[in-house]
mmCIF file of C-alpha atoms in Angstrom:
data_model
loop_
_atom_site.group_PDB
_atom_site.id
_atom_site.type_symbol
_atom_site.label_atom_id
_atom_site.label_comp_id
_atom_site.label_asym_id
_atom_site.label_seq_id
_atom_site.Cartn_x
_atom_site.Cartn_y
_atom_site.Cartn_z
ATOM 1 C CA MET A 786 15.292 17.800 -33.207
ATOM 2 C CA THR A 787 11.508 17.564 -33.637
ATOM 3 C CA THR A 788 9.366 14.918 -31.958
ATOM 4 C CA PRO A 789 6.642 12.932 -33.785
ATOM 5 C CA LEU A 790 3.105 13.670 -32.626
ATOM 6 C CA ARG A 791 0.994 10.891 -31.099
ATOM 7 C CA PHE A 792 -2.788 11.222 -31.147
ATOM 8 C CA ASP A 793 -5.266 9.177 -29.150
ATOM 9 C CA ALA A 794 -9.013 8.926 -29.712
ATOM 10 C CA ASN A 795 -11.418 10.162 -27.067
ATOM 11 C CA LEU A 796 -14.224 7.601 -27.301
ATOM 12 C CA LYS A 797 -16.797 9.908 -25.735
ATOM 13 C CA TRP A 798 -16.464 12.193 -28.737
ATOM 14 C CA LEU A 799 -15.168 10.071 -31.625
ATOM 15 C CA PHE A 800 -16.729 7.028 -33.282
ATOM 16 C CA THR A 801 -20.125 7.755 -31.769
ATOM 17 C CA GLU A 802 -21.588 6.196 -34.922
ATOM 18 C CA HIS A 803 -20.998 2.946 -33.016
ATOM 19 C CA PRO A 804 -22.094 1.675 -29.598
ATOM 20 C CA PHE A 805 -19.414 2.315 -26.993
ATOM 21 C CA GLU A 806 -17.985 -1.200 -26.925
ATOM 22 C CA GLU A 807 -17.557 -1.159 -30.708
ATOM 23 C CA ARG A 808 -15.625 2.119 -30.701
ATOM 24 C CA PHE A 809 -12.390 0.417 -29.626
ATOM 25 C CA ASP A 810 -12.149 -1.649 -32.797
ATOM 26 C CA ALA A 811 -13.304 1.328 -34.875
ATOM 27 C CA ALA A 812 -10.499 3.454 -33.441
ATOM 28 C CA ALA A 813 -7.925 0.750 -34.166
ATOM 29 C CA ARG A 814 -9.171 0.385 -37.756
ATOM 30 C CA ALA A 815 -8.780 4.154 -38.199
ATOM 31 C CA GLY A 816 -5.121 3.943 -37.163
ATOM 32 C CA PHE A 817 -5.226 4.927 -33.489
ATOM 33 C CA HIS A 818 -3.000 3.093 -31.029
ATOM 34 C CA ALA A 819 -4.467 4.524 -27.835
ATOM 35 C CA VAL A 820 -7.724 5.861 -26.425
ATOM 36 C CA GLU A 821 -9.110 7.934 -23.593
ATOM 37 C CA TYR A 822 -12.622 8.486 -22.275
ATOM 38 C CA PRO A 823 -13.901 10.218 -19.164
ATOM 39 C CA ALA A 824 -16.344 7.782 -17.551
ATOM 40 C CA PRO A 825 -15.526 4.067 -17.493
ATOM 41 C CA TYR A 826 -17.525 3.329 -14.371
ATOM 42 C CA GLU A 827 -20.601 1.649 -15.862
ATOM 43 C CA TYR A 828 -18.319 -1.140 -17.094
ATOM 44 C CA ALA A 829 -16.344 -3.629 -15.041
ATOM 45 C CA PRO A 830 -12.598 -2.979 -15.332
ATOM 46 C CA GLY A 831 -12.074 -6.479 -16.700
ATOM 47 C CA ARG A 832 -14.451 -5.836 -19.603
ATOM 48 C CA LEU A 833 -12.607 -2.656 -20.555
ATOM 49 C CA VAL A 834 -9.255 -4.452 -20.353
ATOM 50 C CA GLU A 835 -10.680 -7.080 -22.694
ATOM 51 C CA LEU A 836 -11.871 -4.468 -25.206
ATOM 52 C CA LEU A 837 -8.479 -2.743 -25.165
ATOM 53 C CA ALA A 838 -6.623 -6.015 -25.676
ATOM 54 C CA GLN A 839 -8.876 -7.153 -28.507
ATOM 55 C CA ALA A 840 -8.292 -3.880 -30.362
ATOM 56 C CA GLY A 841 -4.578 -3.671 -29.524
ATOM 57 C CA LEU A 842 -4.998 -0.295 -27.841
ATOM 58 C CA ALA A 843 -3.460 1.417 -24.824
ATOM 59 C CA GLN A 844 -5.522 3.379 -22.313
ATOM 60 C CA VAL A 845 -4.164 6.887 -21.766
ATOM 61 C CA LEU A 846 -6.604 8.644 -19.446
ATOM 62 C CA ILE A 847 -9.849 8.457 -17.517
ATOM 63 C CA ASN A 848 -11.582 11.029 -15.312
ATOM 64 C CA THR A 849 -12.655 10.875 -11.708
ATOM 65 C CA PRO A 850 -16.423 10.380 -11.247
ATOM 66 C CA MET A 851 -18.724 13.395 -11.497
ATOM 67 C CA GLY A 852 -22.211 14.024 -10.170
ATOM 68 C CA PRO A 853 -25.373 13.823 -12.278
ATOM 69 C CA ALA A 854 -26.382 16.572 -14.700
ATOM 70 C CA GLY A 855 -27.814 19.574 -12.904
ATOM 71 C CA SER A 856 -26.234 18.700 -9.560
ATOM 72 C CA PRO A 857 -23.643 20.885 -7.757
ATOM 73 C CA THR A 858 -21.016 18.241 -8.597
ATOM 74 C CA ARG A 859 -21.899 17.921 -12.296
ATOM 75 C CA GLN A 860 -18.427 19.147 -13.277
ATOM 76 C CA GLY A 861 -16.487 17.449 -10.507
ATOM 77 C CA LEU A 862 -16.297 17.404 -6.734
ATOM 78 C CA ALA A 863 -12.858 18.725 -5.801
ATOM 79 C CA CYS A 864 -13.922 22.273 -4.882
ATOM 80 C CA VAL A 865 -17.405 21.637 -3.472
ATOM 81 C CA PRO A 866 -17.755 21.978 0.334
ATOM 82 C CA GLY A 867 -19.672 19.069 1.798
ATOM 83 C CA ALA A 868 -18.588 16.689 -0.950
ATOM 84 C CA GLU A 869 -15.242 15.783 0.597
ATOM 85 C CA GLN A 870 -16.049 12.139 1.310
ATOM 86 C CA ALA A 871 -17.622 11.620 -2.107
ATOM 87 C CA PHE A 872 -14.532 13.216 -3.649
ATOM 88 C CA ARG A 873 -12.218 10.850 -1.794
ATOM 89 C CA ASP A 874 -14.328 7.834 -2.714
ATOM 90 C CA GLY A 875 -14.221 8.946 -6.349
ATOM 91 C CA VAL A 876 -10.451 9.381 -6.372
ATOM 92 C CA LEU A 877 -9.937 5.909 -4.930
ATOM 93 C CA ARG A 878 -12.326 4.441 -7.477
ATOM 94 C CA GLY A 879 -10.577 6.307 -10.283
ATOM 95 C CA LEU A 880 -7.187 5.041 -9.144
ATOM 96 C CA GLU A 881 -8.578 1.494 -9.003
ATOM 97 C CA TYR A 882 -9.799 1.737 -12.606
ATOM 98 C CA ALA A 883 -6.675 3.504 -13.892
ATOM 99 C CA THR A 884 -4.514 0.805 -12.311
ATOM 100 C CA ALA A 885 -6.557 -1.993 -13.880
ATOM 101 C CA LEU A 886 -6.493 -0.298 -17.298
ATOM 102 C CA GLU A 887 -2.787 0.573 -16.983
ATOM 103 C CA ALA A 888 -3.669 4.187 -17.701
ATOM 104 C CA PRO A 889 -0.869 6.592 -16.745
ATOM 105 C CA PHE A 890 -3.260 9.516 -16.125
ATOM 106 C CA LEU A 891 -6.293 10.176 -13.959
ATOM 107 C CA HIS A 892 -7.915 13.556 -14.610
ATOM 108 C CA VAL A 893 -9.205 14.897 -11.289
ATOM 109 C CA VAL A 894 -12.118 17.040 -12.453
ATOM 110 C CA GLY A 895 -12.147 20.273 -10.474
ATOM 111 C CA GLY A 896 -15.781 21.273 -10.183
ATOM 112 C CA ILE A 897 -17.897 24.407 -10.262
ATOM 113 C CA VAL A 898 -17.847 26.852 -7.355
ATOM 114 C CA PRO A 899 -21.304 26.772 -5.712
ATOM 115 C CA ASP A 900 -23.218 30.057 -5.803
ATOM 116 C CA ASP A 901 -23.214 30.383 -2.016
ATOM 117 C CA VAL A 902 -19.477 29.693 -1.584
ATOM 118 C CA GLN A 903 -16.663 32.236 -1.841
ATOM 119 C CA ARG A 904 -14.213 31.364 -4.597
ATOM 120 C CA ASP A 905 -11.221 31.656 -2.233
ATOM 121 C CA ARG A 906 -12.770 29.093 0.118
ATOM 122 C CA ALA A 907 -13.552 26.734 -2.765
ATOM 123 C CA PHE A 908 -10.033 27.099 -4.134
ATOM 124 C CA ALA A 909 -8.422 26.362 -0.767
ATOM 125 C CA LEU A 910 -10.538 23.219 -0.510
ATOM 126 C CA TYR A 911 -9.582 22.294 -4.072
ATOM 127 C CA VAL A 912 -5.837 22.517 -3.359
ATOM 128 C CA ALA A 913 -6.229 20.511 -0.145
ATOM 129 C CA ASN A 914 -8.212 17.828 -1.964
ATOM 130 C CA ILE A 915 -5.642 17.600 -4.759
ATOM 131 C CA ALA A 916 -2.870 17.252 -2.189
ATOM 132 C CA TRP A 917 -4.792 14.400 -0.523
ATOM 133 C CA ALA A 918 -5.371 12.721 -3.892
ATOM 134 C CA ALA A 919 -1.670 13.012 -4.753
ATOM 135 C CA GLU A 920 -0.823 11.118 -1.574
ATOM 136 C CA GLN A 921 -3.180 8.336 -2.624
ATOM 137 C CA ALA A 922 -1.502 8.188 -6.039
ATOM 138 C CA ARG A 923 1.942 7.771 -4.498
ATOM 139 C CA GLY A 924 3.458 4.470 -5.590
ATOM 140 C CA THR A 925 0.777 3.723 -8.189
ATOM 141 C CA GLY A 926 2.624 5.091 -11.223
ATOM 142 C CA ILE A 927 -0.483 7.165 -12.006
ATOM 143 C CA ARG A 928 -0.226 10.915 -12.416
ATOM 144 C CA LEU A 929 -3.164 13.162 -11.543
ATOM 145 C CA LEU A 930 -4.069 15.743 -14.176
ATOM 146 C CA LEU A 931 -5.549 19.193 -13.550
ATOM 147 C CA GLU A 932 -7.432 20.950 -16.358
ATOM 148 C CA PRO A 933 -8.838 24.477 -16.610
ATOM 149 C CA GLN A 934 -12.125 24.736 -18.480
ATOM 150 C CA ASN A 935 -13.507 27.742 -20.270
ATOM 151 C CA LYS A 936 -16.125 29.999 -18.692
ATOM 152 C CA ARG A 937 -18.457 29.784 -21.689
ATOM 153 C CA ASP A 938 -18.979 26.019 -21.470
ATOM 154 C CA ALA A 939 -18.399 25.661 -17.717
ATOM 155 C CA PRO A 940 -19.190 28.966 -15.965
ATOM 156 C CA GLY A 941 -17.852 29.023 -12.431
ATOM 157 C CA PHE A 942 -15.294 26.261 -12.972
ATOM 158 C CA ILE A 943 -12.629 26.339 -10.262
ATOM 159 C CA LEU A 944 -9.573 26.437 -12.564
ATOM 160 C CA GLU A 945 -9.727 29.503 -14.802
ATOM 161 C CA THR A 946 -6.288 29.649 -16.466
ATOM 162 C CA GLN A 947 -3.359 27.443 -17.388
ATOM 163 C CA ALA A 948 -1.154 29.492 -15.046
ATOM 164 C CA GLN A 949 -3.473 28.884 -12.103
ATOM 165 C CA ALA A 950 -3.524 25.120 -12.730
ATOM 166 C CA ALA A 951 0.247 25.057 -13.219
ATOM 167 C CA ALA A 952 0.690 26.814 -9.881
ATOM 168 C CA VAL A 953 -1.347 24.088 -8.161
ATOM 169 C CA VAL A 954 0.828 21.459 -9.853
ATOM 170 C CA ASP A 955 3.929 23.172 -8.486
ATOM 171 C CA THR A 956 2.377 23.527 -5.025
ATOM 172 C CA VAL A 957 1.350 19.880 -4.743
ATOM 173 C CA GLY A 958 4.351 18.538 -6.650
ATOM 174 C CA ARG A 959 5.036 17.492 -10.229
ATOM 175 C CA GLU A 960 5.867 13.925 -9.262
ATOM 176 C CA HIS A 961 2.200 13.044 -8.842
ATOM 177 C CA THR A 962 0.339 15.873 -10.619
ATOM 178 C CA GLY A 963 0.511 17.480 -14.037
ATOM 179 C CA LEU A 964 -1.251 20.016 -16.229
ATOM 180 C CA LEU A 965 -3.733 18.889 -18.854
ATOM 181 C CA MET A 966 -3.739 21.674 -21.444
ATOM 182 C CA ASP A 967 -6.781 21.573 -23.706
ATOM 183 C CA PHE A 968 -6.239 23.965 -26.602
ATOM 184 C CA TYR A 969 -9.987 24.368 -27.088
ATOM 185 C CA HIS A 970 -10.580 25.648 -23.559
ATOM 186 C CA ALA A 971 -7.384 27.699 -23.607
ATOM 187 C CA GLN A 972 -8.240 29.451 -26.876
ATOM 188 C CA ILE A 973 -11.712 30.480 -25.717
ATOM 189 C CA ASP A 974 -10.604 32.013 -22.429
ATOM 190 C CA GLU A 975 -6.966 32.972 -22.938
ATOM 191 C CA GLY A 976 -5.756 32.791 -26.535
ATOM 192 C CA ASP A 977 -2.029 33.302 -27.080
ATOM 193 C CA LEU A 978 -1.765 29.513 -27.318
ATOM 194 C CA ILE A 979 1.834 28.929 -28.322
ATOM 195 C CA PRO A 980 3.430 31.240 -25.710
ATOM 196 C CA THR A 981 1.084 29.771 -23.091
ATOM 197 C CA PHE A 982 2.049 26.227 -24.054
ATOM 198 C CA ILE A 983 5.757 27.076 -23.972
ATOM 199 C CA ALA A 984 5.460 28.893 -20.618
ATOM 200 C CA HIS A 985 3.946 25.824 -18.947
ATOM 201 C CA ARG A 986 5.687 23.099 -20.918
ATOM 202 C CA ASP A 987 7.420 21.711 -17.819
ATOM 203 C CA GLN A 988 4.130 21.182 -15.987
ATOM 204 C CA ILE A 989 2.198 19.812 -18.997
ATOM 205 C CA ALA A 990 1.688 16.051 -18.918
ATOM 206 C CA HIS A 991 -1.107 15.668 -21.466
ATOM 207 C CA LEU A 992 -2.706 17.664 -24.282
ATOM 208 C CA GLN A 993 -6.176 17.706 -25.815
ATOM 209 C CA ILE A 994 -7.413 19.356 -28.983
ATOM 210 C CA ALA A 995 -10.571 20.670 -30.613
ATOM 211 C CA ASP A 996 -11.161 23.723 -32.786
ATOM 212 C CA PRO A 997 -13.415 26.501 -31.445
ATOM 213 C CA PRO A 998 -15.926 27.949 -31.673
ATOM 214 C CA SER A 999 -17.871 24.754 -32.467
ATOM 215 C CA ARG A 1000 -15.486 22.138 -31.000
ATOM 216 C CA HIS A 1001 -14.973 20.279 -34.251
ATOM 217 C CA GLU A 1002 -11.763 18.786 -35.670
ATOM 218 C CA PRO A 1003 -8.636 20.851 -36.425
ATOM 219 C CA GLY A 1004 -9.059 23.024 -39.497
ATOM 220 C CA THR A 1005 -12.735 23.803 -38.951
ATOM 221 C CA GLY A 1006 -12.358 26.772 -36.636
ATOM 222 C CA GLU A 1007 -10.098 29.582 -35.527
ATOM 223 C CA ILE A 1008 -6.900 27.884 -34.276
ATOM 224 C CA ALA A 1009 -3.852 27.790 -36.568
ATOM 225 C CA PHE A 1010 -3.158 24.155 -35.740
ATOM 226 C CA ASP A 1011 -0.296 23.874 -38.221
ATOM 227 C CA ARG A 1012 1.644 26.355 -36.076
ATOM 228 C CA VAL A 1013 0.469 24.796 -32.811
ATOM 229 C CA PHE A 1014 1.589 21.336 -33.917
ATOM 230 C CA THR A 1015 4.956 22.707 -35.020
ATOM 231 C CA ALA A 1016 5.422 24.269 -31.577
ATOM 232 C CA ILE A 1017 4.508 20.993 -29.872
ATOM 233 C CA ARG A 1018 6.999 19.068 -32.037
ATOM 234 C CA ASP A 1019 9.748 21.608 -31.473
ATOM 235 C CA SER A 1020 9.195 21.539 -27.702
ATOM 236 C CA GLY A 1021 10.187 17.889 -27.437
ATOM 237 C CA TYR A 1022 6.773 16.875 -26.082
ATOM 238 C CA GLU A 1023 6.542 13.079 -26.328
ATOM 239 C CA GLY A 1024 3.158 12.454 -24.713
ATOM 240 C CA TRP A 1025 -0.254 11.764 -26.191
ATOM 241 C CA ILE A 1026 -2.581 14.360 -27.695
ATOM 242 C CA GLY A 1027 -6.212 13.504 -27.056
ATOM 243 C CA CYS A 1028 -8.692 14.140 -29.868
ATOM 244 C CA GLU A 1029 -11.587 15.494 -27.813
ATOM 245 C CA TYR A 1030 -13.780 16.998 -30.511
ATOM 246 C CA GLN A 1031 -17.177 16.467 -32.102
ATOM 247 C CA PRO A 1032 -16.625 15.469 -35.770
ATOM 248 C CA LEU A 1033 -18.245 17.866 -38.199
ATOM 249 C CA THR A 1034 -19.702 14.926 -40.164
ATOM 250 C CA ASP A 1035 -18.616 11.368 -39.382
ATOM 251 C CA THR A 1036 -15.472 10.430 -37.495
ATOM 252 C CA VAL A 1037 -13.465 8.765 -40.264
ATOM 253 C CA THR A 1038 -14.171 11.546 -42.786
ATOM 254 C CA GLY A 1039 -13.163 14.052 -40.143
ATOM 255 C CA LEU A 1040 -9.739 12.446 -39.733
ATOM 256 C CA GLY A 1041 -8.518 13.960 -42.992
ATOM 257 C CA TRP A 1042 -6.555 16.552 -41.011
ATOM 258 C CA MET A 1043 -4.513 13.787 -39.423
ATOM 259 C CA LYS A 1044 -3.719 12.172 -42.767
ATOM 260 C CA GLU A 1045 -2.588 15.537 -44.142
ATOM 261 C CA LEU A 1046 -0.405 16.036 -41.073
ATOM 262 C CA SER A 1047 1.200 12.612 -41.523
ATOM 263 C CA ALA A 1048 1.859 13.314 -45.192
#
């Protein structure tokens, strides 16, 4: 028995023709029933709840806070020595927002290993920080997501492969953590997408898509998404698939792939 696919709109990447607060209604008009976006923190939780309710949308995911561009924590804080307190403050803030938005997932962004830090030391700190965060998530109903990122876009990122992230999930425990598999990142660094997805299906809690090399919508790059989507359906995956891509032209025109898939 195959499972229908459910796509949500990542409002950092889609509907950027509109100001952020107008993207909720734009996503609903385009047929989406749920959204995700990485950084809600410049808005009060109540305002975001209002925007979701007005558009009839569910919130799927947000990220933990990251440092400013160019800083050592620009891609997350979880593996950066000296940033432990800022990491903990960010996790608690993320859990506060995810709870208010009724989002089931909080992506704990891993971070880039500083140049003067051994990778083994950074990784040990990362696992310890994820274990601490999982304890804070206990009883909230929120699952923490761990995502590898490719070395071309994020050189030095702490999580390098799906297998490495899945091992951390198993170490910390699947009750409160899960793997976020982004097919864009996985294709660039690993390839072999369908066997990789199947191998880690039990740890995967959320999926994201974009087509490399240019990170546009499915059908514009090198991934055979028809086969990938068939594998996802056949696996029994019932979760959301986040559309985290830059439309080649405008967002609505770029959704033709989804209409073809539905047909």
